JSON list of C-alpha atoms (C1' of nucleotides) in Angstrom, two decimals:
[
{"chain": "A", "resi": 63, "resn": "MET", "atom": "CA", "xyz": [83.35, 85.40, 97.86]},
{"chain": "A", "resi": 64, "resn": "ASN", "atom": "CA", "xyz": [86.36, 86.57, 100.10]},
{"chain": "A", "resi": 65, "resn": "ASN", "atom": "CA", "xyz": [89.37, 84.56, 99.18]},
{"chain": "A", "resi": 66, "resn": "ARG", "atom": "CA", "xyz": [91.27, 86.63, 101.79]},
{"chain": "A", "resi": 67, "resn": "LEU", "atom": "CA", "xyz": [94.60, 85.40, 103.00]},
{"chain": "A", "resi": 68, "resn": "THR", "atom": "CA", "xyz": [94.42, 87.07, 106.87]},
{"chain": "A", "resi": 69, "resn": "GLU", "atom": "CA", "xyz": [96.12, 87.02, 109.54]},
{"chain": "A", "resi": 70, "resn": "LYS", "atom": "CA", "xyz": [96.21, 82.99, 110.13]},
{"chain": "A", "resi": 71, "resn": "PHE", "atom": "CA", "xyz": [98.30, 82.62, 107.14]},
{"chain": "A", "resi": 72, "resn": "PHE", "atom": "CA", "xyz": [101.05, 85.64, 107.98]},
{"chain": "A", "resi": 73, "resn": "CYS", "atom": "CA", "xyz": [101.56, 85.11, 111.69]},
{"chain": "A", "resi": 74, "resn": "ARG", "atom": "CA", "xyz": [103.60, 81.70, 110.69]},
{"chain": "A", "resi": 75, "resn": "ASP", "atom": "CA", "xyz": [107.81, 81.39, 110.05]},
{"chain": "A", "resi": 76, "resn": "VAL", "atom": "CA", "xyz": [108.97, 83.53, 107.31]},
{"chain": "A", "resi": 77, "resn": "LEU", "atom": "CA", "xyz": [109.97, 79.80, 105.44]},
{"chain": "A", "resi": 78, "resn": "ASP", "atom": "CA", "xyz": [106.84, 78.51, 105.47]},
{"chain": "A", "resi": 79, "resn": "VAL", "atom": "CA", "xyz": [104.51, 81.62, 104.60]},
{"chain": "A", "resi": 80, "resn": "ALA", "atom": "CA", "xyz": [107.61, 81.94, 102.07]},
{"chain": "A", "resi": 81, "resn": "PRO", "atom": "CA", "xyz": [106.51, 78.99, 99.98]},
{"chain": "A", "resi": 82, "resn": "ASP", "atom": "CA", "xyz": [103.12, 79.26, 100.77]},
{"chain": "A", "resi": 83, "resn": "LEU", "atom": "CA", "xyz": [103.05, 82.51, 98.78]},
{"chain": "A", "resi": 84, "resn": "LEU", "atom": "CA", "xyz": [104.03, 80.82, 96.05]},
{"chain": "A", "resi": 85, "resn": "GLY", "atom": "CA", "xyz": [101.46, 80.34, 93.42]},
{"chain": "A", "resi": 86, "resn": "ASN", "atom": "CA", "xyz": [98.74, 82.71, 95.06]},
{"chain": "A", "resi": 87, "resn": "ILE", "atom": "CA", "xyz": [97.13, 85.90, 94.33]},
{"chain": "A", "resi": 88, "resn": "ILE", "atom": "CA", "xyz": [98.16, 89.22, 94.16]},
{"chain": "A", "resi": 89, "resn": "ALA", "atom": "CA", "xyz": [95.17, 91.85, 93.94]},
{"chain": "A", "resi": 90, "resn": "ARG", "atom": "CA", "xyz": [95.73, 95.46, 93.20]},
{"chain": "A", "resi": 91, "resn": "LYS", "atom": "CA", "xyz": [92.71, 97.76, 93.28]},
{"chain": "A", "resi": 92, "resn": "PHE", "atom": "CA", "xyz": [94.23, 101.23, 91.47]},
{"chain": "A", "resi": 93, "resn": "ASP", "atom": "CA", "xyz": [93.15, 104.56, 91.85]},
{"chain": "A", "resi": 94, "resn": "ASP", "atom": "CA", "xyz": [90.62, 104.45, 88.67]},
{"chain": "A", "resi": 95, "resn": "GLY", "atom": "CA", "xyz": [89.01, 102.02, 90.47]},
{"chain": "A", "resi": 96, "resn": "SER", "atom": "CA", "xyz": [89.82, 99.02, 88.19]},
{"chain": "A", "resi": 97, "resn": "ILE", "atom": "CA", "xyz": [91.19, 96.22, 89.49]},
{"chain": "A", "resi": 98, "resn": "LYS", "atom": "CA", "xyz": [94.07, 93.37, 88.16]},
{"chain": "A", "resi": 99, "resn": "LYS", "atom": "CA", "xyz": [95.63, 90.13, 89.87]},
{"chain": "A", "resi": 100, "resn": "TYR", "atom": "CA", "xyz": [98.71, 88.65, 89.48]},
{"chain": "A", "resi": 101, "resn": "ILE", "atom": "CA", "xyz": [100.09, 85.05, 90.21]},
{"chain": "A", "resi": 102, "resn": "ILE", "atom": "CA", "xyz": [102.96, 86.15, 92.68]},
{"chain": "A", "resi": 103, "resn": "CYS", "atom": "CA", "xyz": [106.20, 83.46, 90.72]},
{"chain": "A", "resi": 104, "resn": "GLU", "atom": "CA", "xyz": [109.45, 83.74, 93.57]},
{"chain": "A", "resi": 105, "resn": "VAL", "atom": "CA", "xyz": [109.91, 85.41, 96.90]},
{"chain": "A", "resi": 106, "resn": "GLU", "atom": "CA", "xyz": [112.29, 85.76, 99.09]},
{"chain": "A", "resi": 107, "resn": "ALA", "atom": "CA", "xyz": [112.72, 85.44, 102.86]},
{"chain": "A", "resi": 108, "resn": "TYR", "atom": "CA", "xyz": [114.09, 87.43, 105.56]},
{"chain": "A", "resi": 109, "resn": "ARG", "atom": "CA", "xyz": [114.46, 85.94, 108.87]},
{"chain": "A", "resi": 110, "resn": "GLY", "atom": "CA", "xyz": [114.83, 87.76, 111.89]},
{"chain": "A", "resi": 111, "resn": "GLU", "atom": "CA", "xyz": [117.47, 90.20, 113.67]},
{"chain": "A", "resi": 112, "resn": "ASP", "atom": "CA", "xyz": [119.95, 87.14, 113.26]},
{"chain": "A", "resi": 113, "resn": "ASP", "atom": "CA", "xyz": [119.84, 87.64, 109.86]},
{"chain": "A", "resi": 114, "resn": "LEU", "atom": "CA", "xyz": [122.57, 89.06, 108.20]},
{"chain": "A", "resi": 115, "resn": "ALA", "atom": "CA", "xyz": [120.97, 89.65, 104.91]},
{"chain": "A", "resi": 116, "resn": "CYS", "atom": "CA", "xyz": [117.19, 91.41, 106.40]},
{"chain": "A", "resi": 117, "resn": "HIS", "atom": "CA", "xyz": [117.35, 94.76, 107.75]},
{"chain": "A", "resi": 118, "resn": "ALA", "atom": "CA", "xyz": [116.40, 94.21, 110.50]},
{"chain": "A", "resi": 119, "resn": "SER", "atom": "CA", "xyz": [120.23, 92.54, 111.83]},
{"chain": "A", "resi": 120, "resn": "LYS", "atom": "CA", "xyz": [120.52, 96.51, 112.18]},
{"chain": "A", "resi": 121, "resn": "GLY", "atom": "CA", "xyz": [118.04, 96.02, 115.09]},
{"chain": "A", "resi": 122, "resn": "HIS", "atom": "CA", "xyz": [115.11, 97.38, 115.72]},
{"chain": "A", "resi": 123, "resn": "THR", "atom": "CA", "xyz": [115.50, 101.01, 113.53]},
{"chain": "A", "resi": 124, "resn": "ALA", "atom": "CA", "xyz": [112.93, 103.92, 112.57]},
{"chain": "A", "resi": 125, "resn": "ARG", "atom": "CA", "xyz": [113.54, 101.85, 109.27]},
{"chain": "A", "resi": 126, "resn": "THR", "atom": "CA", "xyz": [112.66, 98.35, 110.68]},
{"chain": "A", "resi": 127, "resn": "ASP", "atom": "CA", "xyz": [109.68, 99.03, 112.56]},
{"chain": "A", "resi": 128, "resn": "VAL", "atom": "CA", "xyz": [107.48, 97.83, 110.79]},
{"chain": "A", "resi": 129, "resn": "MET", "atom": "CA", "xyz": [108.77, 93.87, 110.41]},
{"chain": "A", "resi": 130, "resn": "TYR", "atom": "CA", "xyz": [108.05, 93.90, 114.21]},
{"chain": "A", "resi": 131, "resn": "ASN", "atom": "CA", "xyz": [104.81, 93.89, 113.34]},
{"chain": "A", "resi": 132, "resn": "LYS", "atom": "CA", "xyz": [102.71, 90.70, 113.14]},
{"chain": "A", "resi": 133, "resn": "GLY", "atom": "CA", "xyz": [102.33, 88.84, 109.49]},
{"chain": "A", "resi": 134, "resn": "GLY", "atom": "CA", "xyz": [100.30, 90.96, 107.30]},
{"chain": "A", "resi": 135, "resn": "CYS", "atom": "CA", "xyz": [101.97, 94.24, 107.23]},
{"chain": "A", "resi": 136, "resn": "ILE", "atom": "CA", "xyz": [103.42, 95.65, 104.10]},
{"chain": "A", "resi": 137, "resn": "TYR", "atom": "CA", "xyz": [106.90, 96.43, 104.57]},
{"chain": "A", "resi": 138, "resn": "VAL", "atom": "CA", "xyz": [107.95, 98.39, 101.47]},
{"chain": "A", "resi": 139, "resn": "TYR", "atom": "CA", "xyz": [111.93, 100.92, 101.06]},
{"chain": "A", "resi": 140, "resn": "LEU", "atom": "CA", "xyz": [112.91, 102.53, 98.08]},
{"chain": "A", "resi": 141, "resn": "ILE", "atom": "CA", "xyz": [116.09, 100.91, 97.25]},
{"chain": "A", "resi": 142, "resn": "TYR", "atom": "CA", "xyz": [119.50, 102.77, 95.43]},
{"chain": "A", "resi": 143, "resn": "GLY", "atom": "CA", "xyz": [117.20, 105.95, 95.08]},
{"chain": "A", "resi": 144, "resn": "ILE", "atom": "CA", "xyz": [115.08, 104.17, 92.29]},
{"chain": "A", "resi": 145, "resn": "HIS", "atom": "CA", "xyz": [113.07, 100.85, 92.74]},
{"chain": "A", "resi": 146, "resn": "TRP", "atom": "CA", "xyz": [110.64, 100.26, 95.90]},
{"chain": "A", "resi": 147, "resn": "MET", "atom": "CA", "xyz": [110.95, 96.56, 97.36]},
{"chain": "A", "resi": 148, "resn": "LEU", "atom": "CA", "xyz": [107.09, 95.36, 97.94]},
{"chain": "A", "resi": 149, "resn": "ASN", "atom": "CA", "xyz": [107.78, 92.69, 101.40]},
{"chain": "A", "resi": 150, "resn": "ILE", "atom": "CA", "xyz": [105.41, 91.56, 103.40]},
{"chain": "A", "resi": 151, "resn": "VAL", "atom": "CA", "xyz": [105.72, 90.63, 106.95]},
{"chain": "A", "resi": 152, "resn": "THR", "atom": "CA", "xyz": [105.79, 87.34, 108.40]},
{"chain": "A", "resi": 153, "resn": "ALA", "atom": "CA", "xyz": [105.60, 86.01, 112.55]},
{"chain": "A", "resi": 154, "resn": "GLU", "atom": "CA", "xyz": [104.54, 86.64, 115.32]},
{"chain": "A", "resi": 155, "resn": "LYS", "atom": "CA", "xyz": [104.75, 90.31, 116.88]},
{"chain": "A", "resi": 156, "resn": "ASN", "atom": "CA", "xyz": [107.99, 91.32, 117.58]},
{"chain": "A", "resi": 157, "resn": "ILE", "atom": "CA", "xyz": [109.80, 89.02, 115.53]},
{"chain": "A", "resi": 158, "resn": "PRO", "atom": "CA", "xyz": [111.51, 90.72, 112.80]},
{"chain": "A", "resi": 159, "resn": "GLN", "atom": "CA", "xyz": [110.72, 88.67, 109.31]},
{"chain": "A", "resi": 160, "resn": "ALA", "atom": "CA", "xyz": [109.56, 90.07, 105.56]},
{"chain": "A", "resi": 161, "resn": "VAL", "atom": "CA", "xyz": [108.96, 87.69, 102.13]},
{"chain": "A", "resi": 162, "resn": "LEU", "atom": "CA", "xyz": [109.97, 89.99, 99.52]},
{"chain": "A", "resi": 163, "resn": "ILE", "atom": "CA", "xyz": [107.85, 89.84, 96.74]},
{"chain": "A", "resi": 164, "resn": "ARG", "atom": "CA", "xyz": [110.53, 88.98, 93.56]},
{"chain": "A", "resi": 165, "resn": "SER", "atom": "CA", "xyz": [108.01, 88.29, 90.42]},
{"chain": "A", "resi": 166, "resn": "ILE", "atom": "CA", "xyz": [104.68, 87.88, 89.29]},
{"chain": "A", "resi": 167, "resn": "GLU", "atom": "CA", "xyz": [103.59, 87.10, 85.79]},
{"chain": "A", "resi": 168, "resn": "ARG", "atom": "CA", "xyz": [104.96, 88.85, 83.43]},
{"chain": "A", "resi": 169, "resn": "TYR", "atom": "CA", "xyz": [107.11, 91.52, 85.57]},
{"chain": "A", "resi": 170, "resn": "ASN", "atom": "CA", "xyz": [110.04, 89.74, 86.96]},
{"chain": "A", "resi": 171, "resn": "GLY", "atom": "CA", "xyz": [112.31, 91.61, 89.43]},
{"chain": "A", "resi": 172, "resn": "PRO", "atom": "CA", "xyz": [110.46, 93.14, 91.93]},
{"chain": "A", "resi": 173, "resn": "GLY", "atom": "CA", "xyz": [112.03, 96.72, 90.43]},
{"chain": "A", "resi": 174, "resn": "LYS", "atom": "CA", "xyz": [109.78, 95.92, 87.50]},
{"chain": "A", "resi": 175, "resn": "LEU", "atom": "CA", "xyz": [106.67, 94.58, 89.59]},
{"chain": "A", "resi": 176, "resn": "SER", "atom": "CA", "xyz": [106.28, 97.32, 91.90]},
{"chain": "A", "resi": 177, "resn": "LYS", "atom": "CA", "xyz": [106.11, 100.27, 89.04]},
{"chain": "A", "resi": 178, "resn": "GLU", "atom": "CA", "xyz": [103.32, 97.89, 87.83]},
{"chain": "A", "resi": 179, "resn": "LEU", "atom": "CA", "xyz": [101.86, 97.09, 90.76]},
{"chain": "A", "resi": 180, "resn": "GLN", "atom": "CA", "xyz": [102.23, 101.73, 91.25]},
{"chain": "A", "resi": 181, "resn": "ILE", "atom": "CA", "xyz": [103.33, 100.83, 95.25]},
{"chain": "A", "resi": 182, "resn": "ASN", "atom": "CA", "xyz": [105.42, 103.61, 96.90]},
{"chain": "A", "resi": 183, "resn": "LYS", "atom": "CA", "xyz": [106.35, 104.44, 100.29]},
{"chain": "A", "resi": 184, "resn": "SER", "atom": "CA", "xyz": [102.29, 105.40, 100.68]},
{"chain": "A", "resi": 185, "resn": "PHE", "atom": "CA", "xyz": [102.25, 101.16, 100.88]},
{"chain": "A", "resi": 186, "resn": "ASN", "atom": "CA", "xyz": [104.82, 100.59, 104.20]},
{"chain": "A", "resi": 187, "resn": "ALA", "atom": "CA", "xyz": [103.08, 99.32, 107.43]},
{"chain": "A", "resi": 188, "resn": "GLU", "atom": "CA", "xyz": [99.89, 98.87, 104.91]},
{"chain": "A", "resi": 189, "resn": "ASN", "atom": "CA", "xyz": [97.98, 95.58, 105.91]},
{"chain": "A", "resi": 190, "resn": "VAL", "atom": "CA", "xyz": [97.05, 93.41, 103.49]},
{"chain": "A", "resi": 191, "resn": "GLU", "atom": "CA", "xyz": [94.27, 92.01, 106.01]},
{"chain": "A", "resi": 192, "resn": "GLU", "atom": "CA", "xyz": [91.90, 95.03, 105.99]},
{"chain": "A", "resi": 193, "resn": "SER", "atom": "CA", "xyz": [93.71, 97.11, 103.01]},
{"chain": "A", "resi": 194, "resn": "ASN", "atom": "CA", "xyz": [91.55, 97.92, 99.97]},
{"chain": "A", "resi": 195, "resn": "ARG", "atom": "CA", "xyz": [93.79, 98.46, 97.42]},
{"chain": "A", "resi": 196, "resn": "ILE", "atom": "CA", "xyz": [96.40, 95.37, 98.10]},
{"chain": "A", "resi": 197, "resn": "TRP", "atom": "CA", "xyz": [95.58, 92.36, 99.87]},
{"chain": "A", "resi": 198, "resn": "ILE", "atom": "CA", "xyz": [96.29, 88.42, 98.66]},
{"chain": "A", "resi": 199, "resn": "GLU", "atom": "CA", "xyz": [94.05, 85.83, 97.61]},
{"chain": "A", "resi": 200, "resn": "LYS", "atom": "CA", "xyz": [94.37, 82.42, 98.39]},
{"chain": "A", "resi": 201, "resn": "ASN", "atom": "CA", "xyz": [94.12, 80.61, 94.06]},
{"chain": "A", "resi": 202, "resn": "PRO", "atom": "CA", "xyz": [91.36, 78.33, 94.18]},
{"chain": "A", "resi": 203, "resn": "ASN", "atom": "CA", "xyz": [92.42, 76.24, 91.00]},
{"chain": "A", "resi": 204, "resn": "LEU", "atom": "CA", "xyz": [95.97, 75.82, 92.94]},
{"chain": "A", "resi": 205, "resn": "THR", "atom": "CA", "xyz": [96.75, 71.98, 92.88]},
{"chain": "A", "resi": 206, "resn": "ASP", "atom": "CA", "xyz": [100.13, 70.56, 92.27]},
{"chain": "A", "resi": 207, "resn": "LYS", "atom": "CA", "xyz": [103.05, 72.77, 92.56]},
{"chain": "A", "resi": 208, "resn": "LYS", "atom": "CA", "xyz": [106.37, 72.76, 91.83]},
{"chain": "A", "resi": 209, "resn": "ILE", "atom": "CA", "xyz": [108.80, 74.86, 93.51]},
{"chain": "A", "resi": 210, "resn": "LYS", "atom": "CA", "xyz": [112.97, 74.92, 93.35]},
{"chain": "A", "resi": 211, "resn": "LEU", "atom": "CA", "xyz": [114.90, 76.74, 96.34]},
{"chain": "A", "resi": 212, "resn": "ALA", "atom": "CA", "xyz": [117.91, 78.45, 95.54]},
{"chain": "A", "resi": 213, "resn": "LYS", "atom": "CA", "xyz": [120.11, 81.62, 96.52]},
{"chain": "A", "resi": 214, "resn": "ARG", "atom": "CA", "xyz": [119.14, 85.23, 98.31]},
{"chain": "A", "resi": 215, "resn": "ILE", "atom": "CA", "xyz": [120.05, 87.95, 95.76]},
{"chain": "A", "resi": 216, "resn": "GLY", "atom": "CA", "xyz": [121.88, 90.85, 95.77]},
{"chain": "A", "resi": 217, "resn": "ILE", "atom": "CA", "xyz": [122.98, 90.05, 99.23]},
{"chain": "A", "resi": 218, "resn": "ASP", "atom": "CA", "xyz": [126.71, 89.13, 98.79]},
{"chain": "A", "resi": 219, "resn": "TYR", "atom": "CA", "xyz": [128.05, 91.53, 102.60]},
{"chain": "A", "resi": 220, "resn": "SER", "atom": "CA", "xyz": [125.78, 88.74, 104.41]},
{"chain": "A", "resi": 221, "resn": "GLY", "atom": "CA", "xyz": [128.72, 86.39, 104.43]},
{"chain": "A", "resi": 222, "resn": "ASP", "atom": "CA", "xyz": [129.04, 82.92, 103.79]},
{"chain": "A", "resi": 223, "resn": "ILE", "atom": "CA", "xyz": [126.63, 81.12, 106.37]},
{"chain": "A", "resi": 224, "resn": "TRP", "atom": "CA", "xyz": [123.16, 84.10, 105.41]},
{"chain": "A", "resi": 225, "resn": "LYS", "atom": "CA", "xyz": [124.39, 84.52, 101.01]},
{"chain": "A", "resi": 226, "resn": "ASN", "atom": "CA", "xyz": [124.33, 80.35, 100.66]},
{"chain": "A", "resi": 227, "resn": "LYS", "atom": "CA", "xyz": [121.01, 79.77, 102.46]},
{"chain": "A", "resi": 228, "resn": "LEU", "atom": "CA", "xyz": [118.25, 78.57, 100.04]},
{"chain": "A", "resi": 229, "resn": "TRP", "atom": "CA", "xyz": [115.91, 80.72, 101.45]},
{"chain": "A", "resi": 230, "resn": "ARG", "atom": "CA", "xyz": [114.42, 82.20, 97.55]},
{"chain": "A", "resi": 231, "resn": "PHE", "atom": "CA", "xyz": [111.59, 80.26, 96.31]},
{"chain": "A", "resi": 232, "resn": "ILE", "atom": "CA", "xyz": [110.50, 79.82, 92.93]},
{"chain": "A", "resi": 233, "resn": "LEU", "atom": "CA", "xyz": [107.23, 78.85, 91.45]},
{"chain": "A", "resi": 234, "resn": "ASP", "atom": "CA", "xyz": [108.41, 76.43, 88.57]},
{"chain": "A", "resi": 235, "resn": "ASN", "atom": "CA", "xyz": [105.40, 75.31, 87.42]},
{"chain": "B", "resi": 232, "resn": "DC", "atom": "C1'", "xyz": [126.39, 116.62, 109.56]},
{"chain": "B", "resi": 233, "resn": "DG", "atom": "C1'", "xyz": [128.83, 114.52, 105.89]},
{"chain": "B", "resi": 234, "resn": "DC", "atom": "C1'", "xyz": [128.92, 109.50, 103.55]},
{"chain": "B", "resi": 235, "resn": "DA", "atom": "C1'", "xyz": [129.70, 105.13, 102.04]},
{"chain": "B", "resi": 236, "resn": "DA", "atom": "C1'", "xyz": [126.39, 101.44, 100.33]},
{"chain": "B", "resi": 237, "resn": "DG", "atom": "C1'", "xyz": [122.78, 99.61, 98.98]},
{"chain": "B", "resi": 238, "resn": "DA", "atom": "C1'", "xyz": [117.04, 92.44, 99.02]},
{"chain": "B", "resi": 239, "resn": "DT", "atom": "C1'", "xyz": [118.14, 97.12, 91.83]},
{"chain": "B", "resi": 240, "resn": "DT", "atom": "C1'", "xyz": [117.57, 97.47, 86.52]},
{"chain": "B", "resi": 241, "resn": "DG", "atom": "C1'", "xyz": [118.61, 99.07, 81.60]},
{"chain": "B", "resi": 242, "resn": "DG", "atom": "C1'", "xyz": [122.33, 100.77, 79.07]},
{"chain": "B", "resi": 243, "resn": "DC", "atom": "C1'", "xyz": [126.75, 100.90, 76.73]},
{"chain": "C", "resi": 297, "resn": "DC", "atom": "C1'", "xyz": [131.14, 96.54, 83.49]},
{"chain": "C", "resi": 298, "resn": "DC", "atom": "C1'", "xyz": [128.46, 100.39, 85.39]},
{"chain": "C", "resi": 299, "resn": "DA", "atom": "C1'", "xyz": [126.18, 104.25, 86.47]},
{"chain": "C", "resi": 300, "resn": "DA", "atom": "C1'", "xyz": [121.17, 106.40, 87.94]},
{"chain": "C", "resi": 301, "resn": "DT", "atom": "C1'", "xyz": [119.43, 108.73, 93.14]},
{"chain": "C", "resi": 302, "resn": "DC", "atom": "C1'", "xyz": [118.26, 108.93, 97.41]},
{"chain": "C", "resi": 303, "resn": "DT", "atom": "C1'", "xyz": [117.07, 106.99, 101.95]},
{"chain": "C", "resi": 304, "resn": "DT", "atom": "C1'", "xyz": [119.64, 104.87, 106.14]},
{"chain": "C", "resi": 305, "resn": "DG", "atom": "C1'", "xyz": [122.77, 104.12, 109.72]},
{"chain": "C", "resi": 306, "resn": "DC", "atom": "C1'", "xyz": [126.15, 105.55, 111.57]},
{"chain": "C", "resi": 307, "resn": "DG", "atom": "C1'", "xyz": [130.96, 107.72, 112.90]},
{"chain": "C", "resi": 308, "resn": "DT", "atom": "C1'", "xyz": [132.90, 112.54, 113.97]}
]
DNA sequence: CGCAAGATTGGC
DNA sequence: CCAATCTTGCGT
């Protein structure tokens, strides 16, 4: 049976996709053929060119190009020259939005989960609907989920309006 | 071409 | 508190 989440799920506004991702499952098939699955516990929404915390606020550049794809594409970038950040693009084509995966079960922090999942630049622009090494599955056992809202982390440079948005979503079960 | 800053983390 | 480490966007 195939529980993989598809275009229909990801081609919605990031403020709808982000909370809906919580409690669902990220699956990774490693080079040795083994597959591991993890529950998504915390995410953040980055929403369009107006959002000064979103990389797309710089406009359509080489780096942000992938965010202008339709939902389901992966956006990966290196921060501080050290950590890979794993995002999933949302919304329709030409609307630059993405969800940052901030934590999965047992791995708290976007840098740590990327290390566990062995994410690097080669995953940029890969599509989770089609990839054979990374995808998102619907969690069939997900019932009552409690979601906590919070401010996004590490974006103080973005100004009062944007840094105070409660666009971090945390699974609180 | 140079430079400053960054959606983080771990160590002092 | 602060360094690590390198890509990116922007100014010269």
